[in-house]
Short mmCIF file of C-alpha atoms in Angstrom, two decimals:
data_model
loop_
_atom_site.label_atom_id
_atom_site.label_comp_id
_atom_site.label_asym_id
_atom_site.label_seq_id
_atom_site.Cartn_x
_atom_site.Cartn_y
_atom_site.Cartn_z
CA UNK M 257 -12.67 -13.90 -24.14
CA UNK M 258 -16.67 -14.11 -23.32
CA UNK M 259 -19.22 -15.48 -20.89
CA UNK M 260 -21.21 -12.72 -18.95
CA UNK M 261 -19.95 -9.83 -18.07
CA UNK M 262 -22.04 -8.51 -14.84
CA UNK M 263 -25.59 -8.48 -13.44
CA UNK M 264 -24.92 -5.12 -12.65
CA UNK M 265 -24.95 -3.29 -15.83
CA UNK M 266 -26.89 -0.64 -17.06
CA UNK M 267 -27.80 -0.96 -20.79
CA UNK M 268 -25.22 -3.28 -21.18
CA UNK M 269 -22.57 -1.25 -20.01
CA UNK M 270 -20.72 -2.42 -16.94
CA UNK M 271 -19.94 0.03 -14.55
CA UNK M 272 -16.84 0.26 -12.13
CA UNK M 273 -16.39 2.36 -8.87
CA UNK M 274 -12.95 3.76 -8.74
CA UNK M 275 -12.88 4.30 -4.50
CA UNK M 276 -11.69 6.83 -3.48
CA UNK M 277 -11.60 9.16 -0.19
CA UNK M 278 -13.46 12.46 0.52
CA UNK M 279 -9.91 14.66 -0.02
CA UNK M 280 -9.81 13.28 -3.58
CA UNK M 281 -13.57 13.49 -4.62
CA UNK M 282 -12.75 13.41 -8.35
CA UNK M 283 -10.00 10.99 -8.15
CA UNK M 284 -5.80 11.80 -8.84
CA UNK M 285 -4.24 12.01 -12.37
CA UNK M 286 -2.99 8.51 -11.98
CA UNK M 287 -6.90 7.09 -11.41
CA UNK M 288 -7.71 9.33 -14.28
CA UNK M 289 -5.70 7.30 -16.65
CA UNK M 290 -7.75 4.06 -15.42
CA UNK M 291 -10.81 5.62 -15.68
CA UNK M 292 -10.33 6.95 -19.35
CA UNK M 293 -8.56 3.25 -20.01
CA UNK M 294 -11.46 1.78 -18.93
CA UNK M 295 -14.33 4.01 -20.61
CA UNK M 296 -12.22 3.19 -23.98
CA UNK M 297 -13.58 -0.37 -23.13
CA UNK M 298 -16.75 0.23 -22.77
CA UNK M 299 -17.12 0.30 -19.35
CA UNK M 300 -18.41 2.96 -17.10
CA UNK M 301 -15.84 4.06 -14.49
CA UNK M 302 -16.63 7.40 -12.09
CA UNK M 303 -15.22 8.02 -8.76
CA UNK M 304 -16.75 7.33 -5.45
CA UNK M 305 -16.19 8.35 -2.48
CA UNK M 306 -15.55 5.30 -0.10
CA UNK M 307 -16.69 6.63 3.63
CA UNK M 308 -19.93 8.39 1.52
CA UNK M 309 -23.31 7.39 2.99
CA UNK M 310 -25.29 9.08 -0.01
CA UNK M 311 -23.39 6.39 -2.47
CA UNK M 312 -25.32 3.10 -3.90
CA UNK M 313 -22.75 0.61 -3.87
CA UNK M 314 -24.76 -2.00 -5.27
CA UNK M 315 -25.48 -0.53 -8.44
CA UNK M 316 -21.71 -1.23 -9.34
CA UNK M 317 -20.37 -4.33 -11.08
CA UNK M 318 -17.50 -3.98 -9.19
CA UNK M 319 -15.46 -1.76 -6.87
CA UNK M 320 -11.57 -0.71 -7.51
CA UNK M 321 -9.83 0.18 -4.57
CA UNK M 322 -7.45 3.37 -5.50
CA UNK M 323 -7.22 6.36 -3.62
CA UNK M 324 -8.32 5.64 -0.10
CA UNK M 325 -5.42 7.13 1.42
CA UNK M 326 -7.32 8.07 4.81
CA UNK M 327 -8.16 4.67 5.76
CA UNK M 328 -5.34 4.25 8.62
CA UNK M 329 -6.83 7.73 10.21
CA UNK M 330 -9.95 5.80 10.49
CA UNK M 331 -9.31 1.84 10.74
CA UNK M 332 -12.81 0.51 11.96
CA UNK M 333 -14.70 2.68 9.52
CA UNK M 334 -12.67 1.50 6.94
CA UNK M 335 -13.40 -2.25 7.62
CA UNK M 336 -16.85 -1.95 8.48
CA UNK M 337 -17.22 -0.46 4.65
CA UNK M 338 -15.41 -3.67 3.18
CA UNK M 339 -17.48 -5.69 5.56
CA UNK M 340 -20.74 -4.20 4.12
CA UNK M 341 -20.19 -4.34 0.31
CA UNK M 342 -18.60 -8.24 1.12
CA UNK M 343 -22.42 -8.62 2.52
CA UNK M 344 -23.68 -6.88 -0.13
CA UNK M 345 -22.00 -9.04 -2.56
CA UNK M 346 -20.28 -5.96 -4.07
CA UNK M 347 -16.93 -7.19 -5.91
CA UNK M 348 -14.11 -5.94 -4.59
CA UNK M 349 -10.72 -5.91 -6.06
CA UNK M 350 -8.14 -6.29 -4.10
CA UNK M 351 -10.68 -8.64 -2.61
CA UNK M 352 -11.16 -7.55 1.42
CA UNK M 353 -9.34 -10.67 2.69
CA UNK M 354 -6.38 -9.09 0.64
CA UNK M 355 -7.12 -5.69 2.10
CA UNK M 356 -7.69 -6.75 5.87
CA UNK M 357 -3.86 -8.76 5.14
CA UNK M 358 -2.54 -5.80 4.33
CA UNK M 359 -4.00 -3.44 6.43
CA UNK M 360 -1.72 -4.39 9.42
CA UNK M 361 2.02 -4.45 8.95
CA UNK M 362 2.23 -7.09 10.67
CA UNK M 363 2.01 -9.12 7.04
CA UNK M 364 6.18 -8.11 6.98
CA UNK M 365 5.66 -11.33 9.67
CA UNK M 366 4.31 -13.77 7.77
CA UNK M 367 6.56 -12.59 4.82
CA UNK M 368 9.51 -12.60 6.73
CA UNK M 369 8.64 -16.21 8.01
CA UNK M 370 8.27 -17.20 4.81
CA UNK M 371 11.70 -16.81 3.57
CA UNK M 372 11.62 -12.96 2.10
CA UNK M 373 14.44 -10.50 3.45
CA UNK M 374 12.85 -7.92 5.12
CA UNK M 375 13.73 -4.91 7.65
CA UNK M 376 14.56 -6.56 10.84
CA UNK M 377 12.13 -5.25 12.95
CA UNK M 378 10.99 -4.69 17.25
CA UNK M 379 6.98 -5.43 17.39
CA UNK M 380 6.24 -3.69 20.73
CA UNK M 381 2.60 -4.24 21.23
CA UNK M 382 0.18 -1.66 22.23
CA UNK M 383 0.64 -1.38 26.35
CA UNK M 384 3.95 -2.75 26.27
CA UNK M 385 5.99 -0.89 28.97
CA UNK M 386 9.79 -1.48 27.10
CA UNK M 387 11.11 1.86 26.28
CA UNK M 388 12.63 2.96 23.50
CA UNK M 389 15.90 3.20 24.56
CA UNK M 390 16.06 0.05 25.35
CA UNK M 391 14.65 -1.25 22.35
CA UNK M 392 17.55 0.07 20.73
CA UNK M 393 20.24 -0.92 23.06
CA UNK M 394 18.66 -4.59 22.83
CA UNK M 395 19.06 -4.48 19.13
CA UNK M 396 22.13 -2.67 19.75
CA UNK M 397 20.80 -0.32 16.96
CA UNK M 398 22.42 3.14 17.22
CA UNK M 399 19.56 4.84 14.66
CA UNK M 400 15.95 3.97 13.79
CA UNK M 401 12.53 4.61 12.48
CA UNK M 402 9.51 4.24 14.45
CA UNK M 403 5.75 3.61 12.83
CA UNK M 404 2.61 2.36 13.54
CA UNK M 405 1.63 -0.98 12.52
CA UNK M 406 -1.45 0.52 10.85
CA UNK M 407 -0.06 3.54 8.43
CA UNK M 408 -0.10 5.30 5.67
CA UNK M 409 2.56 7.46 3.80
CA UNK M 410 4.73 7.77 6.68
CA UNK M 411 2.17 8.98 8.77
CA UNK M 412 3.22 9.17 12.05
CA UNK M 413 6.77 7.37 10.83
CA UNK M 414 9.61 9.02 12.61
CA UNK M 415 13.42 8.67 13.48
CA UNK M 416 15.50 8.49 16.49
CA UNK M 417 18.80 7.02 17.76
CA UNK M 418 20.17 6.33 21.22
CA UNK M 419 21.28 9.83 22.03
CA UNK M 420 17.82 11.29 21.61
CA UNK M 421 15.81 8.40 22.22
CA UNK M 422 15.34 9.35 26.19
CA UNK M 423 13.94 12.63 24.81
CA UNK M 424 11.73 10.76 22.46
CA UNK M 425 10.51 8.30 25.10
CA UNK M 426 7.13 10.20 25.52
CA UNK M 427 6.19 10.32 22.18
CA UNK M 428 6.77 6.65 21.79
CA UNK M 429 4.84 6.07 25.18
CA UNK M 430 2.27 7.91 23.33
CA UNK M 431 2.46 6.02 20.28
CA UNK M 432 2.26 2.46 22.06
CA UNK M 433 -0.60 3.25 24.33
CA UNK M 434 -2.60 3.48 21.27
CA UNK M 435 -1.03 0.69 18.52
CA UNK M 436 1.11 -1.96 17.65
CA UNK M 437 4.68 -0.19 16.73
CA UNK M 438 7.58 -1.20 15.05
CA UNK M 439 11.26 -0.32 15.24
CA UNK M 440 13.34 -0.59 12.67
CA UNK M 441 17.17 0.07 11.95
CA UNK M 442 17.75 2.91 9.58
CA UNK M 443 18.11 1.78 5.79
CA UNK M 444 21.06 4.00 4.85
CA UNK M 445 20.44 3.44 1.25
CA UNK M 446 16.79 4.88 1.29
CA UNK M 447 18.90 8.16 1.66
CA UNK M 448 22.10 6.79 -0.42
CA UNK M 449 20.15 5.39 -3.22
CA UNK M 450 16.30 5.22 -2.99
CA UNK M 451 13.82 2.90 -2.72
CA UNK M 452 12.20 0.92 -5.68
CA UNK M 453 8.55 0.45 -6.18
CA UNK M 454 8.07 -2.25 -8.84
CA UNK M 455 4.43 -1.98 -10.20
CA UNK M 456 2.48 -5.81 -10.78
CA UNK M 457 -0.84 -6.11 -12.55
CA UNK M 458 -2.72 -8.77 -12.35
CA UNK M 459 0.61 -10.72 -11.19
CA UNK M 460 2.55 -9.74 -14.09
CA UNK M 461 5.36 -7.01 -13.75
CA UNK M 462 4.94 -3.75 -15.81
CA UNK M 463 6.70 -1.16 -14.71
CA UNK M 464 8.92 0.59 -11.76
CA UNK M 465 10.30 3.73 -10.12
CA UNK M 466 12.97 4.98 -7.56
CA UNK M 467 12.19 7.17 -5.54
CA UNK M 468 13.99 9.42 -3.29
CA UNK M 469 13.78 11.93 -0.32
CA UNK M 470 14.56 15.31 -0.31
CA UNK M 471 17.55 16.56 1.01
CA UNK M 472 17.64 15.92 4.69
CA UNK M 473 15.05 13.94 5.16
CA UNK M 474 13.50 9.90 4.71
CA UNK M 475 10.82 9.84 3.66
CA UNK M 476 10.49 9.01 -0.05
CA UNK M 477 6.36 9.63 -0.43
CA UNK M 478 5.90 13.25 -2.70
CA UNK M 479 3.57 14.78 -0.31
CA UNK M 480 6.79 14.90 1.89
CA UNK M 481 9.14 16.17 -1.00
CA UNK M 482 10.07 13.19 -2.25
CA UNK M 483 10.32 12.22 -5.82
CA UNK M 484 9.94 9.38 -8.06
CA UNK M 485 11.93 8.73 -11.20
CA UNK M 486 11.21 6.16 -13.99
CA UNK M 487 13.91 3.73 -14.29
CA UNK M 488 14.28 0.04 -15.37
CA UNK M 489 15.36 -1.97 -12.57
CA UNK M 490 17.90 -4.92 -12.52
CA UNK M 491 16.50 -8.71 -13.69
CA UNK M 492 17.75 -9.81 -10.25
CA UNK M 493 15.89 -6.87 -8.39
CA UNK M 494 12.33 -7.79 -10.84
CA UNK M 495 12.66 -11.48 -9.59
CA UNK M 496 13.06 -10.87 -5.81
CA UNK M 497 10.07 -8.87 -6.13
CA UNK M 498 7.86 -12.04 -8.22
CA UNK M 499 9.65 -13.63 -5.29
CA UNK M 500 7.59 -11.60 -2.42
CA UNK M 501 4.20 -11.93 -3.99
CA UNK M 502 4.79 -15.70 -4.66
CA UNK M 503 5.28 -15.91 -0.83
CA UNK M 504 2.10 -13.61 -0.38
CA UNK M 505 -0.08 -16.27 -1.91
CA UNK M 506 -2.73 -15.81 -3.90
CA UNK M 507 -3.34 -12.44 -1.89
CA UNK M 508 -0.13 -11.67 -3.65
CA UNK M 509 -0.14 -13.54 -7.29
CA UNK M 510 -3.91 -13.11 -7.77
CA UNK M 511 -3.99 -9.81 -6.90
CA UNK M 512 -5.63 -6.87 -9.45
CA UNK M 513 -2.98 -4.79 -8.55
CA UNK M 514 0.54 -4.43 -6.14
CA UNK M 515 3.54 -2.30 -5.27
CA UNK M 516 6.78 -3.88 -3.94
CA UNK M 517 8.91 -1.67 -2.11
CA UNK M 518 12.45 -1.92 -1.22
CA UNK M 519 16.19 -1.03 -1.29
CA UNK M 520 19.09 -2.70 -2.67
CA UNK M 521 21.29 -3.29 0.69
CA UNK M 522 24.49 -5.11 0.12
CA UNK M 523 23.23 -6.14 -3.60
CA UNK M 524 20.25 -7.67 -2.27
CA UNK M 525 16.50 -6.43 -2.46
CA UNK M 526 14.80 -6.36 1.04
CA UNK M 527 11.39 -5.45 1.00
CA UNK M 528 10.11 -2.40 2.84
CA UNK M 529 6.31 -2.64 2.02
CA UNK M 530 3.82 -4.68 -0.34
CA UNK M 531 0.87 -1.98 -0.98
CA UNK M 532 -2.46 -4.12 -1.67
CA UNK M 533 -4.82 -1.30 -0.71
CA UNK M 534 -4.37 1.75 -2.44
CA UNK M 535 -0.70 2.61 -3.86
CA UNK M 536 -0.25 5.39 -6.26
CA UNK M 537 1.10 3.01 -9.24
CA UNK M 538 2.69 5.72 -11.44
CA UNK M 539 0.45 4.49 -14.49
CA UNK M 540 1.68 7.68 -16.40
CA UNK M 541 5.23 6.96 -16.16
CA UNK M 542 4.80 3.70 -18.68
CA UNK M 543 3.19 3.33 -21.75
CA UNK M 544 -0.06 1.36 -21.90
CA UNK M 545 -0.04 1.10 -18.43
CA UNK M 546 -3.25 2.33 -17.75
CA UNK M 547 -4.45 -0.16 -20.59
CA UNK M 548 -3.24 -3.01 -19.03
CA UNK M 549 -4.91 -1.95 -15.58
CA UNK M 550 -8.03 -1.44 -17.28
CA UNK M 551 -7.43 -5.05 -19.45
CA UNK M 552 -7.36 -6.79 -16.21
CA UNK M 553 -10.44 -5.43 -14.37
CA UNK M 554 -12.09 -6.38 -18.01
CA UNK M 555 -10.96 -9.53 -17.82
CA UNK M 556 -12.24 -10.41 -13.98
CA UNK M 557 -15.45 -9.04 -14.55
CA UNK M 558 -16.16 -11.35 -17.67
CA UNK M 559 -15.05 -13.86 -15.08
CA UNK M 560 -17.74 -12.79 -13.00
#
């Protein structure tokens, strides 16, 4: 490889911002792993907080969106940030058009029109006056989970079924007077069997987990009890997910990094989410992971 590496270098060293939110200051054990990866390489990686006034985001060759795991508490903020480095002419990976994409689940749409099997799922738009109940007796669904189309690790994700859904009507009034929502019929075999997360860098599969919830509840994320166990998934199961970033587009197969998450349901993959923004990618759970992560920022920024 060679051509130029970056005007943005201090003697001759490029450096990388590894974003990051104001929780996190000094980055996660998985971004720890990129960073030494990419100091190995010669290039200068250090943390940066994303929603910090006090940090010069020109003086980076490039920016690496990681741990911003607060940016669906504050949407507008968050986009106003991409919008300025984008000005800026800061380089962004995922690049914001990615990251705006993604930002709204309302990409499971275009997914879903595009041939991949996904959740079937209610879009009730903010202001919409349809309860819940009948939401559910429309779909004739007798359980389901409610979310925001803008969200994070299940925040604000909840479940419900017909009995208690009349009981629950106020805190979906609540949640549809301020966002998009969806409803979606419980996946039994989040619970039964977990959900994958099948790791892609720079469009190339390296490595996956299943994860699982704790006893009694759904959610699969670790911050709610869930765990995460390295495992080698099924050829069929690494295809279906090539299959959902080929429909992504080049947001999808040109993409630095992505997650695919879903559940095997009736032998089939159906995706749950494709994380573009900041996923947790379990670098430590596969060798030379990190190295590879750290090969392909490398590689983009000799690009230029």
């Amino acid at each position: 490889m060679s051509g130029p590496i970056s005007q943005r270098e201090q003697d001759g060293t490029p450096r990388v911002a590894l974003a990051t939110h104001a929780g996190l200051p000094s980055l996660g054990d998985d971004d720890r792993l990129l960073m030494a990866a990419l100091g190995a390489r010669k290039v200068h990686a250090s943390p940066a907080v994303w929603d910090d006034e006090r940090v010069d985001w020109g003086r980076f060759s490039c920016v690496v969106v990681r741990s911003c795991w607060d940016y669906h508490l504050r949407p507008a903020a968050f986009h106003e940030w991409i919008r300025r480095l984008e000005g800026e002419g800061v380089a962004m990976w995922n690049p914001p058009a990615t990251i705006r994409w993604n930002a709204d689940k309302s990409y499971l749409r275009d997914l879903a029109a595009r041939g991949v099997p996904t959740v079937p799922t209610a879009w009730v738009e903010q202001g919409d006056p349809t309860s819940l109940h009948d939401v559910l007796r429309s779909h004739e669904w007798d359980r389901v989970v409610v979310k925001p189309a803008v969200s994070a690790s299940a925040h604000e994700t909840w479940t419900t079924d017909l009995t208690r859904s009349a009981d629950d009507e106020s805190r979906f009034r609540a949640l549809t007077s301020r966002t998009r929502t969806l409803v979606q019929p419980f996946v039994d075999s989040i619970v039964e069997t977990g959900e994958w997360s099948l790791v892609f860098i720079d469009g190339a599969y390296s490595h996956a987990v299943l994860k699982r919830p704790r006893a009694g509840d759904f959610r699969v994320q670790e911050e709610h009890g869930g765990s995460a166990q390295v495992l080698d998934p099924a050829p069929e199961t690494i295809a279906a997910a090539r299959r959902v970033l080929a429909a992504a587009g080049p947001m999808g197969t040109n993409s630095l990094y992505a997650r695919v998450d879903g559940c095997i349901v009736r032998d089939a993959f159906v995706l749950m989410e494709l994380e573009l923004i900041e996923p947790t990618l379990y670098l430590g759970t596969s060798h030379a992971a990190a190295g590879r992560l750290a090969d392909a920022v490398l590689e983009r920024l000799r690009r230029g």
